[in-house]
Amino acid sequence: MIKIVQPIIEAEEVDGVIAVLKSGIIAQGPVTKEFEENFAKQCGSKFAVATSNGTTALHAALYAAGVSAGDSVITTPFTFVATANAILMQGAKPIFVDVDEETFCINTKLINKAIREDTKALLPVDLYGQPSEVQELESIAKKHSLKLIFDACQAIGATYNDRPVGSFGDASCFSLYATKNITTGEGGMITTNSEKIFELAKQFRHHGQSESQRYEYLDLGYNYRTTDFASAIGNAQLKKLERFTKARQENAAYYTKSFNNIPGLITPRVAPNRTHVFHQYTLRITEDFPIDRDQFVERLKAKEIMVGVYYPKPLHLFPQFKSLGHREGDFPVAEKLCKEVVSLPVHPLLSETDRQKVVEEIIKLSKE
Ligand SMILES: *Cc1c(COP(=O)(O)O)cnc(C)c1O
């Protein structure tokens, strides 16, 4: 079977974890601090704060940027649920804005008319590993005095105008979940150039506790810490990020070259001035293809090729967002994409024979 995702754990990760286990410091300690420094360096940011997962990174970043109850935050309905849930977790209201059909990222042209009096922040998503339209977002945020926080959970290693993801805006959030481009099993990270956001995120992660005075609580906080054995895995994974990313990009290039000119099959587009790290390689199966997307998934599964649908339903149709009053038809691009997208195996362990088989089977389907 050709898997859609395969975490890569090698000797370095194993040795790192064992060293931590033997060190006696197994909660969050010096190895995490080292991981934060390495991560900040990778992202070209001044600071980084490790958290327990990507969702808690988003929640802590929103808090640290000053988002609170009564505020609204602009994001897209075509993302993983945690993006918008984090806004609710902070007592704020998500405002959905439709995505761009070609990049799957927020359509910056639609943001201006979505901004309201209570809008505090923008939370764009670098979906599938392609950075959002950073320059436009920076200018909108500046013009309207909004905080700019990126959900970069899928985009570590990507660049925009040669600047690394994680270096823009007020903060960026990453996930280190098992399926992400680098992993610590579960884990998250916030990068920022703001000392204030850095300090507040650390405080929020640690029960709202003052860093200088133990048992002095400056505000509500949570336990969003990570562990040093997770961070040991992270340190080893970071060293391989470039190798992993190159392998993903090479697999993606192979697919795109092989799927040239197939009616009804749209390959992913990388916008100019951006690099894409292909957390997912996502095709669109449109009505000109002989079978629909769901049949496409089933047929490949029958050939032992696992593919994924990220995401089958847009967020505005789920119960926790019901009070926003949306209905089907409100975000036509996101809704259409939910019916068309399918992601192929693109991970670094995919072999030459694997990807050839994926291409052959899809070309067969296109000729039915
Ligand atoms: C993975 C992911 C998250 C959540 O990260 P977890 O580590 O699973 O909590 C949030 N947003 C996006 C876009 C993601 O892909």
Coordinates of C-alpha atoms and ligand atoms in Angstrom, one line a residue:
M1 CA 0.0 0.0 0.0
I2 CA 1.2 3.5 -0.8
K3 CA 0.6 5.6 2.3
I4 CA -0.5 9.3 2.3
V5 CA 1.8 10.0 5.2
Q6 CA 4.8 8.4 6.9
P7 CA 6.7 10.0 9.8
I8 CA 10.5 9.7 9.4
I9 CA 12.2 8.8 12.7
E10 CA 15.9 8.0 12.4
A11 CA 18.7 7.2 14.9
E12 CA 19.2 10.8 15.8
E13 CA 15.7 11.2 17.1
V14 CA 15.9 8.0 19.0
D15 CA 19.3 8.9 20.6
G16 CA 18.0 12.3 21.5
V17 CA 15.0 11.0 23.3
I18 CA 17.0 8.4 25.2
A19 CA 19.5 11.1 26.3
V20 CA 16.6 13.2 27.6
L21 CA 15.0 10.2 29.4
K22 CA 18.4 9.5 31.1
S23 CA 19.0 13.2 32.0
G24 CA 16.3 13.3 34.6
I25 CA 14.7 16.4 33.1
I26 CA 11.8 15.0 31.1
A27 CA 9.3 17.9 31.3
Q28 CA 10.0 21.2 29.6
G29 CA 13.6 22.2 30.2
P30 CA 16.9 23.0 28.5
V31 CA 16.4 20.9 25.4
T32 CA 13.1 22.8 24.7
K33 CA 14.9 26.1 25.0
E34 CA 17.5 24.9 22.5
F35 CA 14.7 23.7 20.2
E36 CA 13.1 27.2 20.4
E37 CA 16.4 28.9 19.5
N38 CA 16.9 26.5 16.6
F39 CA 13.4 27.0 15.4
A40 CA 13.6 30.8 15.5
K41 CA 16.8 30.6 13.5
Q42 CA 15.2 28.4 10.9
C43 CA 12.3 30.9 10.6
G44 CA 14.4 34.1 10.7
S45 CA 12.5 35.3 13.7
K46 CA 13.8 36.8 16.9
F47 CA 11.9 34.5 19.3
A48 CA 10.1 31.2 19.4
V49 CA 7.8 29.6 22.0
A50 CA 7.2 25.9 22.0
T51 CA 3.7 24.6 22.9
S52 CA 2.0 21.3 23.3
N53 CA 0.5 21.4 19.8
G54 CA -0.4 23.6 16.9
T55 CA -3.9 24.4 18.3
T56 CA -2.4 25.7 21.6
A57 CA 0.2 27.7 19.6
L58 CA -2.7 29.4 17.8
H59 CA -4.6 30.0 21.0
A60 CA -1.6 31.4 22.9
A61 CA -0.6 33.6 19.9
L62 CA -4.1 35.1 19.7
Y63 CA -4.0 35.8 23.4
A64 CA -0.4 37.3 23.2
A65 CA -1.4 39.5 20.3
G66 CA -4.2 41.0 22.4
V67 CA -7.2 39.2 21.0
S68 CA -9.9 38.8 23.6
A69 CA -13.7 38.4 24.2
G70 CA -15.7 40.7 22.0
D71 CA -13.1 40.9 19.2
S72 CA -13.4 39.4 15.8
V73 CA -10.7 37.7 13.8
I74 CA -10.7 37.2 10.0
T75 CA -9.8 33.8 8.7
T76 CA -10.9 31.3 6.0
P77 CA -13.5 28.6 6.1
F78 CA -11.2 26.3 4.0
T79 CA -8.8 25.1 6.7
F80 CA -8.4 22.6 9.5
V81 CA -11.0 23.3 12.2
A82 CA -8.3 24.2 14.8
T83 CA -7.7 27.6 13.0
A84 CA -11.2 28.9 13.7
N85 CA -11.6 26.9 17.0
A86 CA -8.7 28.8 18.5
I87 CA -10.5 32.1 17.8
L88 CA -13.5 30.7 19.7
M89 CA -11.2 29.5 22.5
Q90 CA -10.2 33.1 23.0
G91 CA -13.8 34.2 23.2
A92 CA -13.5 36.0 19.9
K93 CA -15.7 35.7 16.8
P94 CA -14.3 34.2 13.5
I95 CA -15.1 36.2 10.4
F96 CA -14.8 34.0 7.4
V97 CA -13.5 35.3 4.1
D98 CA -13.5 33.1 1.0
V99 CA -10.3 31.7 -0.5
D100 CA -8.5 32.2 -3.8
E101 CA -9.3 29.4 -6.2
E102 CA -5.8 29.0 -7.4
T103 CA -3.7 29.1 -4.2
F104 CA -6.4 27.9 -1.7
C105 CA -5.2 30.8 0.6
I106 CA -7.4 33.7 1.8
N107 CA -8.6 35.9 -1.0
T108 CA -7.0 39.2 0.1
K109 CA -9.3 41.2 -2.3
L110 CA -12.3 40.2 -0.1
I111 CA -10.8 41.2 3.2
N112 CA -11.5 45.0 3.2
K113 CA -15.2 44.6 3.1
A114 CA -15.1 42.0 5.9
I115 CA -13.3 44.2 8.4
R116 CA -15.6 45.5 11.1
E117 CA -15.3 47.9 14.1
D118 CA -14.4 45.0 16.4
T119 CA -11.9 43.3 14.1
K120 CA -8.6 42.9 15.9
A121 CA -6.6 40.5 13.8
L122 CA -6.1 38.6 10.6
L123 CA -5.4 34.9 10.8
P124 CA -4.5 33.7 7.3
V125 CA -3.6 30.0 6.6
D126 CA -0.7 28.9 4.5
L127 CA -2.7 26.0 3.2
Y128 CA -1.0 22.8 2.1
G129 CA 2.4 24.5 2.5
Q130 CA 2.1 27.5 0.3
P131 CA 2.5 30.9 2.0
S132 CA -0.4 33.3 1.9
E133 CA -0.2 36.6 0.0
V134 CA 2.0 38.1 2.6
Q135 CA 2.6 41.6 1.1
E136 CA -1.1 42.3 0.7
L137 CA -1.9 41.0 4.2
E138 CA 0.9 43.2 5.7
S139 CA -0.5 46.3 4.0
I140 CA -4.1 45.6 5.0
A141 CA -3.0 44.9 8.6
K142 CA -1.0 48.1 8.7
K143 CA -3.8 50.2 7.1
H144 CA -6.4 49.0 9.6
S145 CA -4.2 48.6 12.6
L146 CA -4.8 44.8 12.8
K147 CA -2.6 42.2 14.3
L148 CA -1.4 39.7 11.7
I149 CA -1.0 36.1 12.8
F150 CA -0.2 33.3 10.4
D151 CA -1.5 29.8 10.7
A152 CA 1.7 28.3 9.2
C153 CA 1.0 24.9 10.7
Q154 CA 1.6 23.3 7.2
A155 CA 4.2 25.6 5.8
I156 CA 7.5 25.3 7.7
G157 CA 10.4 25.9 5.3
A158 CA 8.3 27.8 2.7
T159 CA 9.3 31.3 1.6
Y160 CA 7.7 34.5 0.3
N161 CA 10.0 36.9 -1.6
D162 CA 12.9 34.8 -0.3
R163 CA 11.8 35.5 3.3
P164 CA 11.0 32.4 5.4
V165 CA 7.5 31.7 6.7
G166 CA 7.6 32.4 10.4
S167 CA 9.4 35.8 9.9
F168 CA 6.3 37.9 8.9
G169 CA 3.5 39.7 10.7
D170 CA 3.1 39.7 14.5
A171 CA 3.4 36.0 15.0
S172 CA 3.3 32.6 13.1
C173 CA 2.0 29.3 14.5
F174 CA 3.3 25.9 13.6
S175 CA 2.2 22.3 14.3
L176 CA 4.6 19.4 14.9
Y177 CA 1.9 16.8 14.7
A178 CA 2.9 13.3 13.4
T179 CA 1.7 14.1 9.9
K180 CA 3.3 17.5 9.5
N181 CA 6.5 18.1 7.4
I182 CA 8.6 17.8 10.6
T183 CA 7.2 16.3 13.8
T184 CA 7.7 15.8 17.5
G185 CA 4.6 13.4 17.7
E186 CA 2.5 16.2 19.1
G187 CA 3.9 19.7 19.4
G188 CA 3.6 23.3 18.3
M189 CA 5.6 26.5 18.0
I190 CA 5.0 30.3 17.9
T191 CA 7.5 32.5 16.2
T192 CA 7.5 36.3 16.6
N193 CA 9.7 39.3 16.4
S194 CA 7.8 41.0 19.2
E195 CA 9.3 40.7 22.7
K196 CA 5.9 41.5 24.2
I197 CA 4.2 38.6 22.3
F198 CA 7.1 36.3 23.2
E199 CA 6.7 37.1 26.9
L200 CA 2.9 36.9 27.0
A201 CA 2.9 33.6 25.0
K202 CA 5.3 32.1 27.6
Q203 CA 3.2 33.3 30.4
F204 CA 0.0 31.9 28.9
R205 CA 1.6 28.5 28.3
H206 CA 2.6 28.3 32.0
H207 CA -0.7 29.0 33.9
G208 CA -0.4 32.8 33.5
Q209 CA 2.5 32.6 35.9
S210 CA 5.1 35.4 36.2
E211 CA 8.4 34.2 34.8
S212 CA 10.3 36.0 37.6
Q213 CA 8.0 35.1 40.5
R214 CA 6.7 31.6 41.0
Y215 CA 3.0 31.3 42.1
E216 CA 2.4 34.9 41.0
Y217 CA -0.4 34.7 38.4
L218 CA -0.6 37.7 36.1
D219 CA -3.6 36.5 34.1
L220 CA -5.6 33.5 33.1
G221 CA -3.3 30.9 31.6
Y222 CA -3.2 27.2 30.7
N223 CA -0.7 24.4 30.7
Y224 CA 0.4 24.4 27.1
R225 CA 3.9 23.3 27.7
T226 CA 5.8 20.6 25.7
T227 CA 8.4 18.1 27.0
D228 CA 12.1 17.8 26.5
F229 CA 11.8 14.4 24.8
A230 CA 9.5 15.9 22.2
S231 CA 11.9 18.8 21.7
A232 CA 14.8 16.3 21.3
I233 CA 12.9 14.8 18.4
G234 CA 12.3 18.4 17.1
N235 CA 16.0 19.3 17.2
A236 CA 16.8 16.2 15.1
Q237 CA 14.0 16.8 12.7
L238 CA 14.9 20.5 12.1
K239 CA 18.3 19.4 10.8
K240 CA 16.6 17.3 8.1
L241 CA 14.0 19.9 7.1
E242 CA 15.8 20.9 3.9
R243 CA 16.2 17.3 2.8
F244 CA 12.5 16.5 3.6
T245 CA 11.3 19.6 1.8
K246 CA 13.4 18.9 -1.3
A247 CA 12.0 15.4 -1.6
R248 CA 8.5 16.7 -1.3
Q249 CA 9.1 19.4 -3.9
E250 CA 10.7 16.8 -6.3
N251 CA 7.7 14.5 -5.9
A252 CA 5.4 17.4 -6.6
A253 CA 7.3 18.5 -9.7
Y254 CA 7.2 14.9 -11.0
Y255 CA 3.4 14.8 -10.6
T256 CA 2.8 18.2 -12.1
K257 CA 4.9 17.3 -15.1
S258 CA 3.1 13.9 -15.5
F259 CA -0.4 15.4 -15.3
N260 CA 0.1 17.9 -18.0
N261 CA -3.1 18.6 -20.1
I262 CA -5.5 16.1 -18.6
P263 CA -9.0 17.5 -18.9
G264 CA -10.7 18.0 -15.6
L265 CA -7.6 17.6 -13.5
I266 CA -6.0 20.8 -12.2
T267 CA -2.5 20.6 -10.7
P268 CA -1.6 22.9 -7.8
R269 CA -0.3 26.4 -8.7
V270 CA 2.5 28.0 -7.0
A271 CA 2.1 31.8 -7.0
P272 CA 5.1 33.9 -8.2
N273 CA 7.7 34.8 -5.5
R274 CA 6.6 32.0 -3.2
T275 CA 8.0 28.5 -2.6
H276 CA 5.7 25.7 -1.7
V277 CA 6.7 23.0 0.7
F278 CA 3.9 20.6 -0.3
H279 CA 2.7 19.5 3.0
Q280 CA 0.0 18.3 0.7
Y281 CA 0.0 17.9 -3.1
T282 CA -3.5 18.7 -3.9
L283 CA -5.3 18.2 -7.2
R284 CA -8.7 19.4 -8.2
I285 CA -11.0 16.9 -9.9
T286 CA -13.5 19.0 -11.8
E287 CA -16.6 18.0 -13.8
D288 CA -14.6 17.5 -17.0
F289 CA -12.9 14.5 -15.4
P290 CA -14.7 11.1 -16.2
I291 CA -15.4 10.3 -12.6
D292 CA -16.0 12.6 -9.6
R293 CA -13.7 13.2 -6.7
D294 CA -15.2 10.7 -4.3
Q295 CA -15.1 8.0 -6.9
F296 CA -11.5 9.0 -7.7
V297 CA -10.6 8.4 -4.0
E298 CA -12.3 5.0 -3.9
R299 CA -10.8 3.8 -7.2
L300 CA -7.3 4.7 -6.0
K301 CA -7.9 3.1 -2.6
A302 CA -8.8 -0.1 -4.5
K303 CA -5.4 0.1 -6.1
E304 CA -3.8 0.4 -2.7
I305 CA -3.0 4.1 -3.1
M306 CA -4.1 6.1 -0.1
V307 CA -5.1 9.7 -1.0
G308 CA -6.6 12.3 1.3
V309 CA -9.4 14.9 1.2
Y310 CA -8.4 18.1 3.0
Y311 CA -11.1 19.2 3.7
P312 CA -14.4 17.7 2.7
K313 CA -16.6 20.4 4.4
P314 CA -16.1 24.1 4.9
L315 CA -16.0 25.4 8.5
H316 CA -19.0 27.7 8.3
L317 CA -21.3 24.7 8.1
F318 CA -20.3 23.2 11.5
P319 CA -22.3 23.6 14.7
Q320 CA -19.8 25.7 16.7
F321 CA -19.9 28.4 14.0
K322 CA -23.7 28.3 13.6
S323 CA -24.3 31.5 15.6
L324 CA -22.4 33.3 12.8
G325 CA -25.5 32.7 10.7
H326 CA -23.9 31.4 7.6
R327 CA -25.5 29.0 5.1
E328 CA -24.4 27.0 2.1
G329 CA -23.6 29.4 -0.7
D330 CA -21.9 32.0 1.4
F331 CA -18.4 31.0 0.5
P332 CA -18.7 29.6 -3.0
V333 CA -15.0 29.0 -3.7
A334 CA -14.4 27.2 -0.5
E335 CA -17.5 25.1 -1.0
K336 CA -16.6 24.1 -4.5
L337 CA -13.0 23.2 -3.5
C338 CA -14.3 21.0 -0.7
K339 CA -16.0 18.9 -3.5
E340 CA -13.0 18.9 -5.8
V341 CA -9.8 18.6 -3.8
V342 CA -7.8 15.4 -3.4
S343 CA -4.2 15.1 -2.0
L344 CA -1.8 12.5 -3.3
P345 CA 1.1 10.9 -1.4
V346 CA 4.0 13.3 -1.7
H347 CA 6.0 12.5 1.5
P348 CA 9.8 12.0 1.4
L349 CA 9.6 8.2 1.7
L350 CA 7.6 7.8 -1.5
S351 CA 9.7 5.8 -3.9
E352 CA 10.2 6.2 -7.6
T353 CA 8.0 3.1 -8.3
D354 CA 5.4 4.4 -5.9
R355 CA 5.0 7.8 -7.6
Q356 CA 5.1 6.1 -11.1
K357 CA 2.2 3.8 -10.0
V358 CA 0.2 6.8 -8.7
V359 CA 0.6 8.6 -12.0
E360 CA -0.2 5.5 -14.1
E361 CA -3.4 4.7 -12.2
I362 CA -4.6 8.3 -12.4
I363 CA -3.9 8.5 -16.1
K364 CA -5.9 5.3 -16.5
L365 CA -8.8 6.9 -14.7
S366 CA -8.6 9.9 -16.9
K367 CA -9.2 7.7 -20.0
E368 CA -12.3 6.0 -18.9
Ligands
LIG1 C1 -2.3 20.7 12.0 C2 -3.0 22.0 11.9 C3 -3.4 22.7 13.0 C4 -3.4 22.1 14.4 O1 -2.3 21.6 14.8 P1 -2.3 20.4 15.9 O2 -0.8 20.2 16.2 O3 -2.9 19.2 15.3 O4 -3.1 20.9 17.1 C5 -3.9 24.0 12.8 N1 -4.0 24.5 11.6 C6 -3.7 23.8 10.5 C7 -3.8 24.5 9.2 C8 -3.1 22.6 10.6 O5 -2.8 21.9 9.5

